[in-house]
Short mmCIF file of C-alpha atoms in Angstrom, two decimals:
data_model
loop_
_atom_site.label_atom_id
_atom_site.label_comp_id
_atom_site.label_asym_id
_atom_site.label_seq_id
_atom_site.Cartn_x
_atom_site.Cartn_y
_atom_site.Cartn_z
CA UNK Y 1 -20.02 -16.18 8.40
CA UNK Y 2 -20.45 -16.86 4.68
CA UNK Y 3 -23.14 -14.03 4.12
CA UNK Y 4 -21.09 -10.53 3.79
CA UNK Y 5 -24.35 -8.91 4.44
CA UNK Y 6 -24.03 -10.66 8.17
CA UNK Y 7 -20.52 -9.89 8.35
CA UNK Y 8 -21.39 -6.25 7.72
CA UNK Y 9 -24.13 -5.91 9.95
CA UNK Y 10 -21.78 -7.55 12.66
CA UNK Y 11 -18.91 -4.93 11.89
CA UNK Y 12 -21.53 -1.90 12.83
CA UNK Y 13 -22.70 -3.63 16.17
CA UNK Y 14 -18.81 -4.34 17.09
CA UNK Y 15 -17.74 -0.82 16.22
CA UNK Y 16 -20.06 0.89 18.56
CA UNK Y 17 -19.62 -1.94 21.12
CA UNK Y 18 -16.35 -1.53 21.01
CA UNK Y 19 -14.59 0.94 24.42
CA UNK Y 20 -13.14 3.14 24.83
CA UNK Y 21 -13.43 5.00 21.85
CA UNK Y 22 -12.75 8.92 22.58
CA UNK Y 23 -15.29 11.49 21.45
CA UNK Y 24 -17.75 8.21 20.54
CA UNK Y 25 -20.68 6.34 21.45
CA UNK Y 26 -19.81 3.11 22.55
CA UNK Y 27 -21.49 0.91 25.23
CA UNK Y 28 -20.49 3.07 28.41
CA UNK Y 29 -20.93 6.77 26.65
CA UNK Y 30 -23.31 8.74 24.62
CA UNK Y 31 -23.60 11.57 23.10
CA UNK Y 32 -26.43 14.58 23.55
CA UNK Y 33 -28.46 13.55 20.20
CA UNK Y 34 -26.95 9.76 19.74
CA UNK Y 35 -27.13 6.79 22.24
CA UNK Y 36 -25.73 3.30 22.10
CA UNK Y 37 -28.84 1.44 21.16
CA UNK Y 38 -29.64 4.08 18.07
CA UNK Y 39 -26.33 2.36 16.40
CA UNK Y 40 -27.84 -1.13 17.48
CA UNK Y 41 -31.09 -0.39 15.81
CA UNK Y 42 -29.17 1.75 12.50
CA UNK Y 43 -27.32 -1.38 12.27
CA UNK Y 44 -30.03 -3.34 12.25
CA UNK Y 45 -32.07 -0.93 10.28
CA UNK Y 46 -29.67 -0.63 7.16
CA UNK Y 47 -29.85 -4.79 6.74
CA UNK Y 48 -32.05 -4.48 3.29
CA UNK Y 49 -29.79 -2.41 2.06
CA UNK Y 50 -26.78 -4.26 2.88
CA UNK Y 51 -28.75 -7.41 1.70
CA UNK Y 52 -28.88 -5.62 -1.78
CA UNK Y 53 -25.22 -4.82 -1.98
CA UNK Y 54 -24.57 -8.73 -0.86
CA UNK Y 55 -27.20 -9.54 -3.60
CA UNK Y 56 -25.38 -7.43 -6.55
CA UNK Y 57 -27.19 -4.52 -6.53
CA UNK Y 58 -25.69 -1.43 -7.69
CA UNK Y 59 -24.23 0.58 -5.21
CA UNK Y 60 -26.09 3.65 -4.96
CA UNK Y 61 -29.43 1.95 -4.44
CA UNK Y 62 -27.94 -0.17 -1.95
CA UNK Y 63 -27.17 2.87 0.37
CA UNK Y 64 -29.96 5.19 -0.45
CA UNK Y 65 -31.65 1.92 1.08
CA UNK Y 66 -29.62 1.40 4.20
CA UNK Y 67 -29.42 4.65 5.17
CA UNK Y 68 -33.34 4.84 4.87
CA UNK Y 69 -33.21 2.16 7.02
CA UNK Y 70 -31.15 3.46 9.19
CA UNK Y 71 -32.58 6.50 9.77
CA UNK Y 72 -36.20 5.03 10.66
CA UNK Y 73 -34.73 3.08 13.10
CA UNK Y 74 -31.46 4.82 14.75
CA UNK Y 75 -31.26 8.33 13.58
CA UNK Y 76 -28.19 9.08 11.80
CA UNK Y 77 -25.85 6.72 13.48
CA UNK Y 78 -23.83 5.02 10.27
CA UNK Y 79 -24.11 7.90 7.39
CA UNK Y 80 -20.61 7.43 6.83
CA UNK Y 81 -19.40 3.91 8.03
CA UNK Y 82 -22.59 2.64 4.98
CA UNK Y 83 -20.94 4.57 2.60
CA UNK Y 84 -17.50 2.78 3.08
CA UNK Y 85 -19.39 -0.74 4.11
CA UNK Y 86 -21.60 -0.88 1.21
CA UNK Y 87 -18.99 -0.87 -1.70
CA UNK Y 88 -16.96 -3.16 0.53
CA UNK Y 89 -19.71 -5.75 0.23
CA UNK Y 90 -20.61 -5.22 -3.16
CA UNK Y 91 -17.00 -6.64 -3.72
CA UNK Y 92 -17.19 -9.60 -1.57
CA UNK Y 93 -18.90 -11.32 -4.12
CA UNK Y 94 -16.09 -11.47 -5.77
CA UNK Y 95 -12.58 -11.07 -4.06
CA UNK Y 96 -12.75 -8.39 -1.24
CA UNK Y 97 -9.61 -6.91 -2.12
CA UNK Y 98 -8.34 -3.26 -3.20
CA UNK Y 99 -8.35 -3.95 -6.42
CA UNK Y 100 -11.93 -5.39 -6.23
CA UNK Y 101 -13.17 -2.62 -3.98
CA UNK Y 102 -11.54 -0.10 -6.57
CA UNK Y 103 -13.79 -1.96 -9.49
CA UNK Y 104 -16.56 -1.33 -7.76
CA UNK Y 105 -16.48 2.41 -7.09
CA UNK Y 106 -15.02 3.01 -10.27
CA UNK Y 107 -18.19 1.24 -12.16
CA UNK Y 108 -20.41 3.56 -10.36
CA UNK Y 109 -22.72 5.78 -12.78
CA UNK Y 110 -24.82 8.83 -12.55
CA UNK Y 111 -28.05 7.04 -11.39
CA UNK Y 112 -25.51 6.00 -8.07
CA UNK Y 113 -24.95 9.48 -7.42
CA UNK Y 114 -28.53 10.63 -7.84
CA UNK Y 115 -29.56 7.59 -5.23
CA UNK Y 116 -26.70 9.26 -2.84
CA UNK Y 117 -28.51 12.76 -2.95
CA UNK Y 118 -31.68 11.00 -2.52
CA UNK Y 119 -30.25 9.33 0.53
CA UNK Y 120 -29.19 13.09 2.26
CA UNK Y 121 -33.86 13.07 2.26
CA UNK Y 122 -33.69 10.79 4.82
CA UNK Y 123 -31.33 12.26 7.62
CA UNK Y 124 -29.34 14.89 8.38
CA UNK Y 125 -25.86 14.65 8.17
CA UNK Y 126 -23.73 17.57 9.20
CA UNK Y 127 -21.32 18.68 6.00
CA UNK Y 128 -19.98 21.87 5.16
CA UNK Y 129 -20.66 24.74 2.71
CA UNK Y 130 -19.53 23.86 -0.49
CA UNK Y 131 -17.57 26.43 -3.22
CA UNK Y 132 -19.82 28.59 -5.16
CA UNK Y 133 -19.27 26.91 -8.02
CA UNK Y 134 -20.61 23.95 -6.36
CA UNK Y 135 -23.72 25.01 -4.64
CA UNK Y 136 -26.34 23.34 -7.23
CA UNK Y 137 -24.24 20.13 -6.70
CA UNK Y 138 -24.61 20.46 -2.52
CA UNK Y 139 -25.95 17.45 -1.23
CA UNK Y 140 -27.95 19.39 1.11
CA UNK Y 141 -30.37 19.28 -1.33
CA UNK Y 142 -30.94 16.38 -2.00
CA UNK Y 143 -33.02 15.08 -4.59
CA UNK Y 144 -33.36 18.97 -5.94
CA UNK Y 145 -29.84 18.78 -6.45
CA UNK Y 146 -30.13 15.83 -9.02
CA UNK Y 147 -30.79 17.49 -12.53
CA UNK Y 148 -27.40 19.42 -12.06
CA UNK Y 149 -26.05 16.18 -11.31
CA UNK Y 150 -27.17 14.51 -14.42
CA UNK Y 151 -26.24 17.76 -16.23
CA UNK Y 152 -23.08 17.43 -15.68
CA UNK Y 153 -22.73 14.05 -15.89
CA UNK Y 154 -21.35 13.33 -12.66
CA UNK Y 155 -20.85 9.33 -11.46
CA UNK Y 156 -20.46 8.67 -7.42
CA UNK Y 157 -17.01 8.23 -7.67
CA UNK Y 158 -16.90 11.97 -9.10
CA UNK Y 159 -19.57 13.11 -6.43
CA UNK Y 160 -16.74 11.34 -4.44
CA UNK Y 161 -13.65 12.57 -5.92
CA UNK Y 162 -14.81 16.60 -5.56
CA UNK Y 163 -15.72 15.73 -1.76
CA UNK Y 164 -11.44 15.15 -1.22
CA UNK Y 165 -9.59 16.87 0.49
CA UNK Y 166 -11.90 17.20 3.66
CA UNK Y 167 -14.00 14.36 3.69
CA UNK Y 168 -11.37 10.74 4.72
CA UNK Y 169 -14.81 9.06 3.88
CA UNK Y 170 -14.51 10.12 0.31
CA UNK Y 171 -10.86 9.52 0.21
CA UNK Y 172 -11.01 6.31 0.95
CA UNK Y 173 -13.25 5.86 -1.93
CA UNK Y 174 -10.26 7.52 -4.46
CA UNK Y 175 -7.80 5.69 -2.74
CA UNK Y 176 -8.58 2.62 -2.81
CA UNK Y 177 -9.82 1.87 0.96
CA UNK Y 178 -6.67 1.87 2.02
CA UNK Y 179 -6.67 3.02 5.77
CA UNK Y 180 -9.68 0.88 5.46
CA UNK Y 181 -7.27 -2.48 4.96
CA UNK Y 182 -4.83 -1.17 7.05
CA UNK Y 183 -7.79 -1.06 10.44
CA UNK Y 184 -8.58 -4.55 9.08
CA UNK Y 185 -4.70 -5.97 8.93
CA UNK Y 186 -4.35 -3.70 12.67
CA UNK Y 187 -7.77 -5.74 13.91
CA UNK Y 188 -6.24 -9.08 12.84
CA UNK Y 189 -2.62 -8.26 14.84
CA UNK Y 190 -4.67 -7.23 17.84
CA UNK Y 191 -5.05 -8.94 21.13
CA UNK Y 192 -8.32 -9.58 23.10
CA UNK Y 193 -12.20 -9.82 22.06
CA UNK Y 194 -13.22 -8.00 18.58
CA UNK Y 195 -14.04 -5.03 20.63
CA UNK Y 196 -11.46 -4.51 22.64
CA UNK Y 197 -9.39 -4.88 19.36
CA UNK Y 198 -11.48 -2.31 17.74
CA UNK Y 199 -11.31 0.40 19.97
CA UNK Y 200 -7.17 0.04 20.21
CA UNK Y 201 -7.34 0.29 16.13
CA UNK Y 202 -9.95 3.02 16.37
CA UNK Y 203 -7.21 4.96 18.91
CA UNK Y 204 -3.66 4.10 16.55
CA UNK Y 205 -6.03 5.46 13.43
CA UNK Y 206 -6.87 8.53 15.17
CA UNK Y 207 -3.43 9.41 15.98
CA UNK Y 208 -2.03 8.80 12.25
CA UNK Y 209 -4.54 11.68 11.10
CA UNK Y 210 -6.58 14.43 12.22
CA UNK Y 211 -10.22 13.48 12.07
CA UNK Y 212 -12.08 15.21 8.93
CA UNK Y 213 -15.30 15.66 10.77
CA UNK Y 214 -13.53 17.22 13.92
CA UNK Y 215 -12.08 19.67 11.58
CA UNK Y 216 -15.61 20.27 9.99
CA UNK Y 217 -17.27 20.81 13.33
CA UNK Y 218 -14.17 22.52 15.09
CA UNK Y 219 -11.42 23.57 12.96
CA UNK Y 220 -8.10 22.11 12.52
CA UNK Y 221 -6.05 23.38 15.59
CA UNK Y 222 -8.73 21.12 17.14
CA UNK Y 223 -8.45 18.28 15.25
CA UNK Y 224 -4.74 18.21 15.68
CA UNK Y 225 -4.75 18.51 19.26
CA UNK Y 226 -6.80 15.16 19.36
CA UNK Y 227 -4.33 13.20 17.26
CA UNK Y 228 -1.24 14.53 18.92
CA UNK Y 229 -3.71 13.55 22.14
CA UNK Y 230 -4.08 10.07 20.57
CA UNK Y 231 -0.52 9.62 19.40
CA UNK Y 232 0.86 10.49 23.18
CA UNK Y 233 -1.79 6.96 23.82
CA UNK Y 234 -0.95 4.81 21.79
CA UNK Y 235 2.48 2.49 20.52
CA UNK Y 236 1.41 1.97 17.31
CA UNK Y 237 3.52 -0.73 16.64
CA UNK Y 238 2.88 -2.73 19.52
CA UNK Y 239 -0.82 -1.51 19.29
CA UNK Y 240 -1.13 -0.95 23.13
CA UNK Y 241 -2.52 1.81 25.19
CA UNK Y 242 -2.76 2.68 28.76
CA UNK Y 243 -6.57 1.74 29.47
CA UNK Y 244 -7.43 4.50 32.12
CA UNK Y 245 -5.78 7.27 30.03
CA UNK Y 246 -7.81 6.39 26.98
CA UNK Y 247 -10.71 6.36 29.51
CA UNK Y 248 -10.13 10.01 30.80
CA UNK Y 249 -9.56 11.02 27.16
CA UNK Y 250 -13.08 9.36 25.97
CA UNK Y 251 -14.53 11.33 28.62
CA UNK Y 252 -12.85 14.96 28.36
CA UNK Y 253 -13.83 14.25 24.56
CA UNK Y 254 -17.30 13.48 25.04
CA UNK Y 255 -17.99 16.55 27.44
CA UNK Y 256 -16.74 18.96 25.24
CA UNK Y 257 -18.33 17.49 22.18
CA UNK Y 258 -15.62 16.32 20.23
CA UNK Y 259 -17.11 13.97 18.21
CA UNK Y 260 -14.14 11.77 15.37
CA UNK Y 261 -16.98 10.16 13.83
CA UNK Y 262 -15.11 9.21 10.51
CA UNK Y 263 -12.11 7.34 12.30
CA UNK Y 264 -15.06 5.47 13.95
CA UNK Y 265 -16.47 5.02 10.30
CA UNK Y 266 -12.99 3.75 9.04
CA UNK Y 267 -12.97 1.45 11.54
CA UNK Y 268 -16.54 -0.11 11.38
CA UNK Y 269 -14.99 -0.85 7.02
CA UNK Y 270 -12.43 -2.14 8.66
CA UNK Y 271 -14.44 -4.46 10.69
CA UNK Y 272 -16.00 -6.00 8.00
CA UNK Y 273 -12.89 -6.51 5.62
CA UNK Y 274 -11.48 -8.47 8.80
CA UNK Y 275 -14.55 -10.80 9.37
CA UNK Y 276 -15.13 -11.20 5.50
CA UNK Y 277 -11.27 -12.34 6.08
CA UNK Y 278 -11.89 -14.86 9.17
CA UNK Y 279 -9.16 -12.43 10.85
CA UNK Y 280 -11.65 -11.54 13.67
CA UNK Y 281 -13.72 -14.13 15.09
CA UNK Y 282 -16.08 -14.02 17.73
#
């Protein structure tokens, strides 16, 4: 596909499509308050937006659209896979690269973050408490928060840069999307159909690092349970796993409501940078 904005919509309907993915929705599990065809529709939902960002719109915009999008038609299915996606294909115009990507983010201005607060109006997206000092910057409050915001001057990448360490989603952002590229170069050295190949990357990415909304929701001792889970599942190099033991995993996860929602954000970005590529093709 030429048209990032259809490579991007294509990345979110392959993620979720893509099985076993433990602790996910994907097309043989859901979750209490998410179901498979909410991600079909938030994909398909969040199109203007990602039309904007393929268009040259600035960033902020672009997702405060999307995720309004999103949100009227599939809940909150993509908060966090948007906010890596949309920067992504605001720098496929150009060269989707690191450096690129990096460009973009860094060019991000104050009126970017205030359209990210706005966005937090239109779902609700589970974060933590933030430090005292930083309560009339939570985005909990979305649009109320904004005049602190533009008092202190902060661009997205800042709003960005204060959300890390404890948000991967962020730190992808300050670093440059690099697990990001390194799902997309893991998608393009996998075997079998695009989904099939994302759920093995979705697995070796999970074991590398403990999830950073399983630690919000549960704690760390949790979180690193389910990578040193993962890592006992996966080769890594060989990027193979034992099929009916990522199954039972997928489904102990899912009953106790274990839910690595950024790893399956990571690998949505990573999705797209392998289409935009021509490494996946379906």
């Amino acid at each position: 596909m030429d048209d990032p904005a259809d490579n991007a919509e294509l990345a979110l309907l392959l993620e979720v499509a893509g099985t076993p993915k433990p602790g996910n929705v994907d097309r043989h599990r859901d979750l209490d308050d998410l179901r498979f065809e909410h991600f079909l529709a938030g994909a398909v939902g969040a199109r203007e937006g990602l039309d904007l960002a393929a268009n040259g719109a600035a960033v902020g915009p672009a997702f405060e659209r999307a995720i309004e999008g999103m949100a009227t038609h599939g809940e909150n299915s993509q908060f966090g896979a948007l906010l890596l996606v949309i920067p992504l294909v605001r720098a496929a115009r150009d060269d989707l690269s690191q450096p690129v990507a990096e460009s973009v983010v860094e060019g991000t201005t104050v009126a970017d973050a205030a359209a990210f607060y706005r966005a937090f109006e239109h779902v609700d997206v589970f974060v933590g408490d933030p430090p005292e000092d930083m309560e009339p910057l939570d985005v909990r409050r979305g649009a109320d928060a904004i005049p602190a915001l533009e008092d202190r001057g902060l661009t997205l990448l800042d709003v960005m840069d204060r959300s890390v360490p404890g948000d991967d989603v962020a730190r992808e952002w300050i670093r440059g999307f690099e697990r990001s590229f390194t799902a997309a170069e893991r998608l393009a050295a996998a075997d079998g159909p695009p989904t099939d190949r994302a759920a093995t990357v979705f697995l070796s990415l999970l074991a590398e690092r403990p999830d950073t909304l399983v630690v919000k929701r549960h704690g760390e001792a949790v979180a690193a349970e389910v990578t040193e889970r993962a890592a006992e599942l996966v080769d890594r190099d060989a990027l193979e796993t034992d099929r009916a033991a990522v199954e039972t995993f997928a489904d102990e996860l899912v009953d106790r409501g274990v839910n690595p929602g950024t790893t399956a954000d990571l690998t949505a970005a990573g999705l797209f940078i392998a289409l935009e590529h021509e490494a996946v093709e379906i």
